[in-house]
Coordinates of C-alpha atoms in Angstrom, one line a residue:
M1 CA 62.7 146.3 177.2
A2 CA 63.5 145.3 173.6
V3 CA 61.7 142.6 171.6
V4 CA 64.5 140.4 170.3
Y5 CA 64.4 137.4 167.9
I6 CA 66.9 134.6 168.0
G7 CA 67.5 131.7 165.7
L8 CA 67.5 128.2 167.1
G9 CA 69.3 125.3 165.4
A10 CA 70.9 121.9 166.1
N11 CA 72.0 118.9 164.0
L12 CA 73.8 116.6 166.5
G13 CA 72.4 114.5 169.3
D14 CA 68.8 114.8 170.4
R15 CA 68.1 118.1 168.5
E16 CA 64.7 118.9 169.8
R17 CA 65.6 118.2 173.4
T18 CA 68.7 120.4 173.1
I19 CA 66.8 123.3 171.5
R20 CA 64.1 123.0 174.3
A21 CA 66.9 123.0 176.9
A22 CA 68.4 126.1 175.4
V23 CA 65.0 127.9 175.5
E24 CA 64.5 126.8 179.1
R25 CA 67.9 128.1 180.2
L26 CA 67.3 131.4 178.5
G27 CA 63.9 131.6 180.2
A28 CA 65.5 130.9 183.6
D29 CA 67.6 134.0 183.2
P30 CA 66.0 136.8 185.2
E31 CA 66.9 139.3 182.5
I32 CA 65.3 137.4 179.6
D33 CA 61.6 136.6 179.1
V34 CA 60.8 134.0 176.4
V35 CA 57.7 135.4 174.7
A36 CA 57.1 132.7 172.0
V37 CA 58.9 129.9 170.2
S38 CA 58.2 128.9 166.6
T39 CA 57.5 125.5 165.3
L40 CA 60.8 123.6 164.7
R41 CA 61.5 122.6 161.1
E42 CA 63.8 120.0 159.7
T43 CA 66.1 121.6 157.2
E44 CA 69.1 120.9 154.9
P45 CA 72.5 122.1 156.0
V46 CA 73.9 125.2 154.4
G47 CA 77.5 125.4 153.2
Y48 CA 79.3 122.4 154.6
V49 CA 76.9 119.7 153.4
A50 CA 78.4 116.4 154.6
Q51 CA 76.4 116.5 157.9
P52 CA 73.0 115.6 159.4
R53 CA 69.9 117.6 158.7
F54 CA 69.2 120.5 161.1
L55 CA 66.2 121.3 163.3
N56 CA 65.6 125.0 163.1
G57 CA 63.3 127.6 164.6
A58 CA 63.2 131.0 166.2
A59 CA 62.2 132.5 169.5
A60 CA 60.9 136.0 170.5
L61 CA 62.4 137.3 173.7
Q62 CA 62.1 140.5 175.8
T63 CA 65.2 141.8 177.5
G64 CA 66.8 144.9 178.9
L65 CA 70.2 143.5 178.2
A66 CA 72.3 145.3 175.6
P67 CA 72.9 143.4 172.3
R68 CA 76.5 142.5 173.3
E69 CA 75.4 141.2 176.7
L70 CA 72.6 139.1 175.2
L71 CA 75.0 137.6 172.7
A72 CA 77.3 136.7 175.6
R73 CA 74.3 134.9 177.3
L74 CA 73.5 133.0 174.1
L75 CA 77.1 131.9 173.7
A76 CA 77.2 130.8 177.4
V77 CA 74.1 128.6 176.8
E78 CA 75.6 127.1 173.7
Q79 CA 78.7 126.2 175.7
E80 CA 76.7 124.7 178.6
L81 CA 74.9 122.5 176.1
G82 CA 78.1 121.2 174.5
R83 CA 78.7 123.5 171.6
T84 CA 82.3 123.6 170.4
R85 CA 83.8 125.9 167.8
D86 CA 86.7 123.8 166.6
G87 CA 85.1 122.4 163.5
P88 CA 84.3 123.9 160.1
R89 CA 82.5 127.2 160.1
F90 CA 79.2 125.8 158.8
G91 CA 79.8 122.4 160.3
P92 CA 77.7 120.2 162.6
R93 CA 76.7 121.6 166.0
T94 CA 74.8 120.5 169.1
I95 CA 73.2 123.9 169.4
D96 CA 73.3 127.2 167.5
L97 CA 71.7 130.3 168.9
D98 CA 71.9 133.4 166.6
L99 CA 70.9 136.9 167.5
L100 CA 68.7 137.8 164.5
L101 CA 67.0 141.0 165.4
Y102 CA 67.2 143.4 168.4
G103 CA 64.1 145.6 168.2
E104 CA 64.7 148.3 165.7
A105 CA 68.5 148.4 166.3
V106 CA 71.1 148.1 163.6
V107 CA 74.4 147.1 165.2
E108 CA 77.7 146.7 163.3
E109 CA 80.5 145.9 165.7
R110 CA 83.4 143.4 165.6
G111 CA 81.8 140.0 166.3
L112 CA 78.2 141.3 166.3
V113 CA 76.0 142.4 163.4
V114 CA 72.3 142.9 163.8
P115 CA 70.1 142.3 161.9
H116 CA 71.9 139.0 161.3
P117 CA 73.9 139.4 158.0
R118 CA 72.5 136.3 156.3
L119 CA 69.0 136.5 157.6
A120 CA 67.4 137.5 154.3
E121 CA 69.0 134.6 152.4
R122 CA 67.7 131.8 154.7
R123 CA 64.2 130.4 154.5
F124 CA 64.9 128.4 157.7
V125 CA 65.3 131.8 159.5
L126 CA 62.5 133.8 157.7
E127 CA 59.7 131.2 158.0
P128 CA 60.0 130.9 161.8
L129 CA 60.2 134.7 162.1
A130 CA 57.1 135.1 159.9
E131 CA 55.3 132.5 162.1
L132 CA 56.1 134.4 165.2
D133 CA 55.1 137.8 163.8
P134 CA 53.7 138.0 160.2
D135 CA 54.0 141.8 160.2
L136 CA 57.6 141.8 161.4
E137 CA 59.9 144.4 159.8
V138 CA 63.7 143.8 159.4
P139 CA 65.4 147.2 160.0
G140 CA 67.0 148.3 156.7
R141 CA 65.6 145.4 154.7
G142 CA 61.8 145.5 154.9
P143 CA 59.0 143.1 155.9
V144 CA 59.9 139.5 156.6
Q145 CA 57.0 138.4 154.3
A146 CA 58.6 140.4 151.4
L147 CA 62.0 138.9 152.1
L148 CA 60.5 135.4 152.2
A149 CA 58.7 136.0 148.8
T150 CA 62.1 136.8 147.2
L151 CA 63.2 133.2 148.0
E152 CA 60.2 131.6 146.3

């Protein structure tokens, strides 16, 4: 089973409740074990700024699902919790679940890039990852702590 890290985010509705519901739904999946969830942090929106602040965090999972299968489960949970994709790319959302890391894997397929392509640029992603595993290494990019230091 692979150790996988996902990003958690929301900026519409009851953000914390929605994120907790997403984690519960993932944990209810017999092929996904939720190992740990980071502290949730309030953060400024990136890109499209005329929107509410986000609540962001990360979760460590274990799964035997392939990366594409896991992504499909993440997207299904988003849809179940009211996520729509008809607004601006970086616009407001009820829930956002991003596949950040999938073990040591590097995946570059249409619609799926792992490690997440913007992971190293985002403090709201790196801080929760460092909280979950201070020694975490991002394949092809180095230690999370070093990536975080470049943002300071």
